[in-house]
PDB file of C-alpha atoms in Angstrom:
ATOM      1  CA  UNK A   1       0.000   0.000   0.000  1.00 54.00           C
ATOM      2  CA  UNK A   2       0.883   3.361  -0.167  1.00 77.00           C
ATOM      3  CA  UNK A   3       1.310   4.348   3.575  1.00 92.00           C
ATOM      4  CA  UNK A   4       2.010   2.099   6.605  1.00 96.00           C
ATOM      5  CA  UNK A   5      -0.873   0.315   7.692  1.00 97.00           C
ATOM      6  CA  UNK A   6      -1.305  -0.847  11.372  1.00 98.00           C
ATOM      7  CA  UNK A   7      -4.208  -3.429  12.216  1.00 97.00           C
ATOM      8  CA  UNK A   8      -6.517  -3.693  14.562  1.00 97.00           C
ATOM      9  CA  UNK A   9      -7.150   0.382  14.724  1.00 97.00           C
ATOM     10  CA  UNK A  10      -8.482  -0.156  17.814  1.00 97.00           C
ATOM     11  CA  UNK A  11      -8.351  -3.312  20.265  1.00 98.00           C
ATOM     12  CA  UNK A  12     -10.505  -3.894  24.003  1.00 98.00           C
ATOM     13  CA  UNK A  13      -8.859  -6.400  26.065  1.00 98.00           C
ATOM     14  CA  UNK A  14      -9.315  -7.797  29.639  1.00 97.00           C
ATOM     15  CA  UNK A  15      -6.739  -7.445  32.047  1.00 98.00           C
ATOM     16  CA  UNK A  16      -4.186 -10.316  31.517  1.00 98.00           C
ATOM     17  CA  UNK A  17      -5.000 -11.199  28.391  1.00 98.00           C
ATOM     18  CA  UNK A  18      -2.087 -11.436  25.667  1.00 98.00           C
ATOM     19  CA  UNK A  19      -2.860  -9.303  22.361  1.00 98.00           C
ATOM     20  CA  UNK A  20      -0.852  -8.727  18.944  1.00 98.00           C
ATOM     21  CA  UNK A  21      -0.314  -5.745  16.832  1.00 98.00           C
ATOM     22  CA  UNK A  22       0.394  -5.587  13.462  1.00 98.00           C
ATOM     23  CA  UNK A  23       1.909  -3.220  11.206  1.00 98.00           C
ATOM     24  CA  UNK A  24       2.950  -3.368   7.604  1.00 97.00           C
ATOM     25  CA  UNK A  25       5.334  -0.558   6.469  1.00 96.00           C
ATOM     26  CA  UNK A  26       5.917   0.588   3.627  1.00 94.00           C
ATOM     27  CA  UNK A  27       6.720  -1.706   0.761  1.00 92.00           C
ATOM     28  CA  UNK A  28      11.089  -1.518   0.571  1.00 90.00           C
ATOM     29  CA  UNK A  29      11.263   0.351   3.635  1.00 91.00           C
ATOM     30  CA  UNK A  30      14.078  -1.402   5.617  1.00 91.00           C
ATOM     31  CA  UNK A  31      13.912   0.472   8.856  1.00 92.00           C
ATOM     32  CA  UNK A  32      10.968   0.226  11.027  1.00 95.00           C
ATOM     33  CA  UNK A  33       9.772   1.555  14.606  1.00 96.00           C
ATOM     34  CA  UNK A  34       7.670   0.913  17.048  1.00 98.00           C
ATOM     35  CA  UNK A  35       6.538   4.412  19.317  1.00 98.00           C
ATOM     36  CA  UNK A  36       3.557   4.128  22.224  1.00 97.00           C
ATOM     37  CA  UNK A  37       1.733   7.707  22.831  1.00 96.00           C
ATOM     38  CA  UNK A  38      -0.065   7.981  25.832  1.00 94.00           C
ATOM     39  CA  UNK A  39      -3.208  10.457  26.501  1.00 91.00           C
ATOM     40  CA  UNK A  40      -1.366  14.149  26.591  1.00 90.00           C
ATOM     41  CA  UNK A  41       1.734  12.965  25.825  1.00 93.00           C
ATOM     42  CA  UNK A  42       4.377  12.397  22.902  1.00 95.00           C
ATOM     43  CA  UNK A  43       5.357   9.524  21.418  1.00 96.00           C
ATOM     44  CA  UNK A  44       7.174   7.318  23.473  1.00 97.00           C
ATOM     45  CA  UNK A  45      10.245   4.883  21.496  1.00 96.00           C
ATOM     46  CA  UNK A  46       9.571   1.004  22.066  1.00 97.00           C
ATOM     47  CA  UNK A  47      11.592  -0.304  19.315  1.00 97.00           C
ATOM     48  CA  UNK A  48      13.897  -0.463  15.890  1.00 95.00           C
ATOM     49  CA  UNK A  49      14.195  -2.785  13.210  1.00 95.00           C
ATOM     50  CA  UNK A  50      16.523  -2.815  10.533  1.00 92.00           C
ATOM     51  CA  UNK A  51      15.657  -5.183   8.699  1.00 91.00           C
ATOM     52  CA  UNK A  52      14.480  -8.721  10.256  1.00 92.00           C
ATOM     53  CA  UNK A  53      16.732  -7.644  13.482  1.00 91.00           C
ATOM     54  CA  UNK A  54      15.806  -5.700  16.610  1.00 92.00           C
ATOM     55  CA  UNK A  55      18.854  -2.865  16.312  1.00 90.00           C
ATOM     56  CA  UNK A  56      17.832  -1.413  19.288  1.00 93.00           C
ATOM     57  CA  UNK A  57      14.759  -2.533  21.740  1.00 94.00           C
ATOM     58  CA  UNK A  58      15.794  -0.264  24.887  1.00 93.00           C
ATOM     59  CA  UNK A  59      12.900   1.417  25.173  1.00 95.00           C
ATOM     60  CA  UNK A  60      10.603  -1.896  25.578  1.00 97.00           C
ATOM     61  CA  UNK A  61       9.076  -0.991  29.070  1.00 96.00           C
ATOM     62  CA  UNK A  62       9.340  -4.954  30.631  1.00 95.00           C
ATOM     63  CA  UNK A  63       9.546  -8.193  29.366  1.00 96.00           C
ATOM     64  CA  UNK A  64       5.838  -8.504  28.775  1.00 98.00           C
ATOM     65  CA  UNK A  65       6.568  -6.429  25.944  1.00 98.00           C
ATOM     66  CA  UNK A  66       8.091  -8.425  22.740  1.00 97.00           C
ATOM     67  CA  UNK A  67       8.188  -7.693  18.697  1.00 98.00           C
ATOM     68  CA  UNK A  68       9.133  -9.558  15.662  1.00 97.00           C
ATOM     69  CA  UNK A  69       9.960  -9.063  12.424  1.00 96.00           C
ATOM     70  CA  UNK A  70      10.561 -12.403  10.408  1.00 95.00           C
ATOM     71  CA  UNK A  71      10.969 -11.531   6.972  1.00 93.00           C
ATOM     72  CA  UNK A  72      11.764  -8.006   7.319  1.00 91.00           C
ATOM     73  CA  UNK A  73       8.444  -6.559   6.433  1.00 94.00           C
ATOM     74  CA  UNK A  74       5.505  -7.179   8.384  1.00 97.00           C
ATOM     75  CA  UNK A  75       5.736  -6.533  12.101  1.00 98.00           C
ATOM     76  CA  UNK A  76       3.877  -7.873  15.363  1.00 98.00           C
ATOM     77  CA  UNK A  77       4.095  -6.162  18.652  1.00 98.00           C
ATOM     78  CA  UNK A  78       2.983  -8.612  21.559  1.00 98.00           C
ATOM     79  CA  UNK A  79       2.283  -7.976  24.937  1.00 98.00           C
ATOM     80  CA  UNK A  80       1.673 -10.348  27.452  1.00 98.00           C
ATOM     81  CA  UNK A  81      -0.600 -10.257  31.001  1.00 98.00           C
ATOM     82  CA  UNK A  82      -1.759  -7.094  29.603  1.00 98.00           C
ATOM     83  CA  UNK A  83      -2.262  -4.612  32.550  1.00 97.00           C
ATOM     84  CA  UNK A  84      -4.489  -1.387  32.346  1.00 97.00           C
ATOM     85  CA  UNK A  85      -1.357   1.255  32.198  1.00 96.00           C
ATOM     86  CA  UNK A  86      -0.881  -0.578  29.019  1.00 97.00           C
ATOM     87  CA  UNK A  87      -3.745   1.434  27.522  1.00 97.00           C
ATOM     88  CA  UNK A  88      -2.359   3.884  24.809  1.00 97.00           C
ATOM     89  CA  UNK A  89      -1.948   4.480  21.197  1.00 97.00           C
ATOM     90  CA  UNK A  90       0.973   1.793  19.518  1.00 98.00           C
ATOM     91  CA  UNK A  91       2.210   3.685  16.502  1.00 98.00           C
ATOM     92  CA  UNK A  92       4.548   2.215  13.709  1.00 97.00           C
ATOM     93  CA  UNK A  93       7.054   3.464  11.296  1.00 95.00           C
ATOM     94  CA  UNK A  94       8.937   3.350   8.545  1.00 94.00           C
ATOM     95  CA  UNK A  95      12.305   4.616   6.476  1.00 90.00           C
ATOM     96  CA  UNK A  96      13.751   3.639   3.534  1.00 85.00           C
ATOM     97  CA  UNK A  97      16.842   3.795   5.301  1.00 75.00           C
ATOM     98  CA  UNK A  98      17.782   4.229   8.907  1.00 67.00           C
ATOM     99  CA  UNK A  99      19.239   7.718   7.844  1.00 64.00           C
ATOM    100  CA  UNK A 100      16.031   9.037   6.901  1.00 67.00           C
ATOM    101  CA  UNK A 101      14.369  10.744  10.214  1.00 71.00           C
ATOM    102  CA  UNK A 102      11.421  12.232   9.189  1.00 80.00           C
ATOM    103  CA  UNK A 103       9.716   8.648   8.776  1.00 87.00           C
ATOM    104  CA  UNK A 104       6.256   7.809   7.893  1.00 91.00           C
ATOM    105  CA  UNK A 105       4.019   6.754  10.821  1.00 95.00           C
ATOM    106  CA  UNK A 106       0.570   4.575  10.295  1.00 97.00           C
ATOM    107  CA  UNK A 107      -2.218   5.784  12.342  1.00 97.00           C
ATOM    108  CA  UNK A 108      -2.107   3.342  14.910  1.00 97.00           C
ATOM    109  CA  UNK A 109      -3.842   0.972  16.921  1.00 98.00           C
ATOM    110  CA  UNK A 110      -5.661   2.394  20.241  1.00 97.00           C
ATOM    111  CA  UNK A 111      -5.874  -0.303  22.500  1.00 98.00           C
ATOM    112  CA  UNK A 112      -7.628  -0.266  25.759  1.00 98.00           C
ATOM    113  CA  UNK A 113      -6.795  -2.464  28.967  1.00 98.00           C
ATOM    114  CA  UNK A 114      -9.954  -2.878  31.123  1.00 97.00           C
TER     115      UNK A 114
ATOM    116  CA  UNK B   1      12.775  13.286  32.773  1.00 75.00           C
ATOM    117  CA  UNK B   2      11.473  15.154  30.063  1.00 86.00           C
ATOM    118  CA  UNK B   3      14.538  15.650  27.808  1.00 95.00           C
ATOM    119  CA  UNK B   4      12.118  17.577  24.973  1.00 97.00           C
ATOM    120  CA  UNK B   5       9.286  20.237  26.061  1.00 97.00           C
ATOM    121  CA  UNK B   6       7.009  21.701  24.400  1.00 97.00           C
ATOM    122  CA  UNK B   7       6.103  24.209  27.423  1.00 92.00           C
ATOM    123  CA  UNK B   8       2.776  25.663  25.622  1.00 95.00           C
ATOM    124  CA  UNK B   9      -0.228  23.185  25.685  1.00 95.00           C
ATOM    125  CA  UNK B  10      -2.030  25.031  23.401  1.00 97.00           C
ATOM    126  CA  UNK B  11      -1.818  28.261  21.324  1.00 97.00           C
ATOM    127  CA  UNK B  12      -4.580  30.314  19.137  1.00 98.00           C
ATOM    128  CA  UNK B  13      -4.155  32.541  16.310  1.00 98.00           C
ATOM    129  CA  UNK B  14      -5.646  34.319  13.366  1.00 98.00           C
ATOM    130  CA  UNK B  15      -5.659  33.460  10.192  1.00 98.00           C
ATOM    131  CA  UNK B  16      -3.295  34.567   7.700  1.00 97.00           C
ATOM    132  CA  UNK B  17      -0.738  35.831  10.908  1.00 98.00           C
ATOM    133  CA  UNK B  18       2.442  33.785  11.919  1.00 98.00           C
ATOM    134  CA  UNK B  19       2.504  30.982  14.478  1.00 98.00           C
ATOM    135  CA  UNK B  20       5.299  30.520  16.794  1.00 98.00           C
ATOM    136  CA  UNK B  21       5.386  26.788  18.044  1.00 98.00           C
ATOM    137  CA  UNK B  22       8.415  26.855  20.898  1.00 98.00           C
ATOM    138  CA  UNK B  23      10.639  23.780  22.418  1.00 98.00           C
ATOM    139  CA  UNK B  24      13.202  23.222  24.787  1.00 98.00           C
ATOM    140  CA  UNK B  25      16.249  20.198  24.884  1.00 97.00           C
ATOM    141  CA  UNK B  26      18.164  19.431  27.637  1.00 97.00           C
ATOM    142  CA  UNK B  27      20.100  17.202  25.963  1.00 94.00           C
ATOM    143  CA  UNK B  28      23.588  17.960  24.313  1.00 93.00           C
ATOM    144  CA  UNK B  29      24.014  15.006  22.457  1.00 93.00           C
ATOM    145  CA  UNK B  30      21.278  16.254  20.258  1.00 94.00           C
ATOM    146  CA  UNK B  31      21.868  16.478  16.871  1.00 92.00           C
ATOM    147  CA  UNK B  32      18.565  16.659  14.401  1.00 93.00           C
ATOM    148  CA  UNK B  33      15.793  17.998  15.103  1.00 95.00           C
ATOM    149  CA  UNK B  34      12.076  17.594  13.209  1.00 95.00           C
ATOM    150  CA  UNK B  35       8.942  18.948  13.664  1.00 97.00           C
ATOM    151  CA  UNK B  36       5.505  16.721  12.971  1.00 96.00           C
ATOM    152  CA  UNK B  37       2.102  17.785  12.720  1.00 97.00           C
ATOM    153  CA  UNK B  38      -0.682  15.278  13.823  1.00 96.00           C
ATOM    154  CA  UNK B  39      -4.417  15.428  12.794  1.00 95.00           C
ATOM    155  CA  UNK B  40      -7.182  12.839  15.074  1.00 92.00           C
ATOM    156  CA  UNK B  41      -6.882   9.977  14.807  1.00 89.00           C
ATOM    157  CA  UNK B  42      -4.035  10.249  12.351  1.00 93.00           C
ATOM    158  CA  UNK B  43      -0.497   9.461  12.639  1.00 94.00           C
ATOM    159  CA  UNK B  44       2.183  11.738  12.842  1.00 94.00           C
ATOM    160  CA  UNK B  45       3.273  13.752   9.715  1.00 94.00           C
ATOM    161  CA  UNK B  46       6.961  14.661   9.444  1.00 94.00           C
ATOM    162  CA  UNK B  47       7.075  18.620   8.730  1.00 96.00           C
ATOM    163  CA  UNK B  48      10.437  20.121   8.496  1.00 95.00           C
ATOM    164  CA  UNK B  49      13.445  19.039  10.181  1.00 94.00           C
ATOM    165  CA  UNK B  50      16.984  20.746  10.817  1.00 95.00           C
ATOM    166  CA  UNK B  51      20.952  19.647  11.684  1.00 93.00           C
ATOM    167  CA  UNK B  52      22.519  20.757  14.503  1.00 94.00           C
ATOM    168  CA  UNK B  53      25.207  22.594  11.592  1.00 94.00           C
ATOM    169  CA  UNK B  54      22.313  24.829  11.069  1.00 95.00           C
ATOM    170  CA  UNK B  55      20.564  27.774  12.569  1.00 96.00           C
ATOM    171  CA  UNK B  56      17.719  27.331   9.905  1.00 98.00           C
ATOM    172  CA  UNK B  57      15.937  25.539   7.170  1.00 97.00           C
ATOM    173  CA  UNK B  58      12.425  27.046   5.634  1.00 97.00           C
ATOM    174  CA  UNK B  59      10.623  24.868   3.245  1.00 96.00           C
ATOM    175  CA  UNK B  60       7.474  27.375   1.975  1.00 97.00           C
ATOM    176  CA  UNK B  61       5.427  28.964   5.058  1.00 98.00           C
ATOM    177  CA  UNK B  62       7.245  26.773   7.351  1.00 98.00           C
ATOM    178  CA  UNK B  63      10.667  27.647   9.076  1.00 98.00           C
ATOM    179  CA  UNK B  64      12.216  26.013  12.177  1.00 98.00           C
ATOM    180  CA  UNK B  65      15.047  28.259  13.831  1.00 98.00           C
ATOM    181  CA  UNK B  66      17.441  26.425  16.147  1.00 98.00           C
ATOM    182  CA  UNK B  67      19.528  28.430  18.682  1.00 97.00           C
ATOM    183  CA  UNK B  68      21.846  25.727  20.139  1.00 96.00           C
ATOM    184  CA  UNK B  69      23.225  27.753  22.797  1.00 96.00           C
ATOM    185  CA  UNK B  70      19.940  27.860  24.389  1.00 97.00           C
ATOM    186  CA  UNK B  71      18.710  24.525  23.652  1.00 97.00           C
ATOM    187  CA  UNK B  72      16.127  26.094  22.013  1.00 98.00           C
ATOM    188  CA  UNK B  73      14.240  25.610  18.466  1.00 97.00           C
ATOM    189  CA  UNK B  74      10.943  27.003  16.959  1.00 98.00           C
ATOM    190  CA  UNK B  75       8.866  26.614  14.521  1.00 98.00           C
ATOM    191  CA  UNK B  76       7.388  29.784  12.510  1.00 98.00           C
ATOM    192  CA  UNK B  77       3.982  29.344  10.473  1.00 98.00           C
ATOM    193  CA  UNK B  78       3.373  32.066   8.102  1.00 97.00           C
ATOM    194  CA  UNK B  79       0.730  32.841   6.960  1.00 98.00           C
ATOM    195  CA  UNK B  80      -1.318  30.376   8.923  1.00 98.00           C
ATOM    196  CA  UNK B  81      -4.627  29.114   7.769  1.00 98.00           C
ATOM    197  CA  UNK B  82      -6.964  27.316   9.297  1.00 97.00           C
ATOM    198  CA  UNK B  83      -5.992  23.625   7.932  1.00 96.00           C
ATOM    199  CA  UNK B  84      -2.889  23.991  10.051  1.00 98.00           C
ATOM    200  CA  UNK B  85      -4.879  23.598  13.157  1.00 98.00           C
ATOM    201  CA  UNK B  86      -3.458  20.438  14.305  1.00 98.00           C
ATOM    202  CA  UNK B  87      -1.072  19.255  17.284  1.00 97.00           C
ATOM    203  CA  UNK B  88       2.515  19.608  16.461  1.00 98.00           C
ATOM    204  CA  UNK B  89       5.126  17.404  17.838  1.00 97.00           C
ATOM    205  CA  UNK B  90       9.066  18.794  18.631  1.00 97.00           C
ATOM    206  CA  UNK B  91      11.269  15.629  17.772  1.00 96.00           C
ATOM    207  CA  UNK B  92      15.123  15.104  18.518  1.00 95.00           C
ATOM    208  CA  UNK B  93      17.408  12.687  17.836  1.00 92.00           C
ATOM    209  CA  UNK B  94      20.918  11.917  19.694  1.00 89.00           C
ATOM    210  CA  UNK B  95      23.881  11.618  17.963  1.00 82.00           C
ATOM    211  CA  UNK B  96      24.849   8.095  17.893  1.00 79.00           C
ATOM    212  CA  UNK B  97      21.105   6.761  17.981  1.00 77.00           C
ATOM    213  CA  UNK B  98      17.746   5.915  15.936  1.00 79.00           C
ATOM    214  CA  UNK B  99      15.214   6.602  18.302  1.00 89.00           C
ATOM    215  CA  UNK B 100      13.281   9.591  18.300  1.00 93.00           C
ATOM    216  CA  UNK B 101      12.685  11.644  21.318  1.00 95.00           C
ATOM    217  CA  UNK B 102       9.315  13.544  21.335  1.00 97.00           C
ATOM    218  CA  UNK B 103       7.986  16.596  23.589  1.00 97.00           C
ATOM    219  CA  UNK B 104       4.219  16.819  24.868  1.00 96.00           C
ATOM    220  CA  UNK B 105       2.755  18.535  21.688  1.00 97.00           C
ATOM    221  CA  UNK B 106       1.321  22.110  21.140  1.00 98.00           C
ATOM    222  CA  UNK B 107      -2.365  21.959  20.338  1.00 98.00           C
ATOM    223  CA  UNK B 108      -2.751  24.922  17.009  1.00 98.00           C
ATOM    224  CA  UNK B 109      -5.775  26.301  16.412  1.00 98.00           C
ATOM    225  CA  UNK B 110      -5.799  28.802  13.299  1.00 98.00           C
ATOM    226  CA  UNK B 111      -9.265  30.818  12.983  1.00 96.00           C
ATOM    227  CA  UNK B 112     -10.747  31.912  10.093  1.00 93.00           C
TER     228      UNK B 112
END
């Protein structure tokens, strides 16, 4: 597609449960990120691809937190025992090359802990 | 801490007169700096960015001044109009890293 498309736009979960989001970047883009934005707040850096590798996952809050990249496209952000401070807007995205800065972000997936 | 801040929640102005968007860095490992505008329930949209080599970069109404003595940058809007309304994100990025490092956003409102 022509942007970067992020799926479910918005997701309700129970306490505890696990949930997966997906983004797709932009077709040939090698470098992709993962940002969280919470209510009143900037985005907040979770984590960067290059390619099918995590180059740099510091930002990851805990070890409930986890994302993949297998073929160096499509990305899945999972977090486990989901807890309500969890609750934000996951954003995603994408660079042609980890030089470029002023990336492309999808619109995100909302998701709610209740 | 807040290492980028955007000290202005919120700012109002008229339509066709400049806007003045303002944020602060703290840190000096800073190097490139980018502005991005964000509509509801949009993503972010990458605006303008500048080096740290620079003082300033325009790109048609919009121009981001960086004063690196004061840790300071801005972003000018002129003339506004009323599609600019929108919340505008102050982005830096550290030397040796990939991340981006957001401030708390500046809510624009441009009326007609």
């Amino acid at each position: 597609g022509a942007g970067v498309s992020q799926t479910p736009s918005n997701k309700v979960t129970e306490k505890g449960k696990y949930v997966e989001l997906r983004c797709d970047p932009i077709s040939g883009h090698t470098a992709l990120y993962w940002y969280r934005q919470s209510l009143g707040q900037g985005p907040e850096f979770l984590i960067y691809f290059q390619g099918t590798g995590a180059a740099d996952d510091s930002g990851l809050p805990n070890d409930r937190f986890f994302a993949v990249r297998p073929e160096g496209s499509v990305s899945t952000l999972k977090i486990q025992r989901t807890e309500r401070g969890d609750s934000a807007v996951y954003l995603c995205a994408s660079s042609l090359t980890r030089a470029e800065y002023g990336y492309t972000f999808g619109s995100g997936t909302r998701l709610t802990v209740v | 801490d807040q290492q980028v801040k955007q000290n202005s929640p919120s700012l109002s102005v008229q339509e066709g007169r400049i806007s003045i968007l303002n944020c602060d860095y703290t840190n000096s490992m800073f190097d490139y700096f980018l502005w991005y505008k964000k509509y509801p329930a949009e993503g972010p949209t990458f605006l303008i960015s500048i080096s740290s080599i620079k003082d300033k970069n325009e790109d048609g109404r919009f121009t981001v001044f960086l004063n690196k003595s004061a840790k300071h940058l801005s972003l000018h809007i002129v003339p506004s109009q009323p599609g600019d309304s929108a919340v505008y994100f102050c982005a830096a990025k550290e030397t040796s890293g990939s991340r981006l490092t957001f401030g708390e956003g500046t809510q624009l409102t441009v009326n007609p």
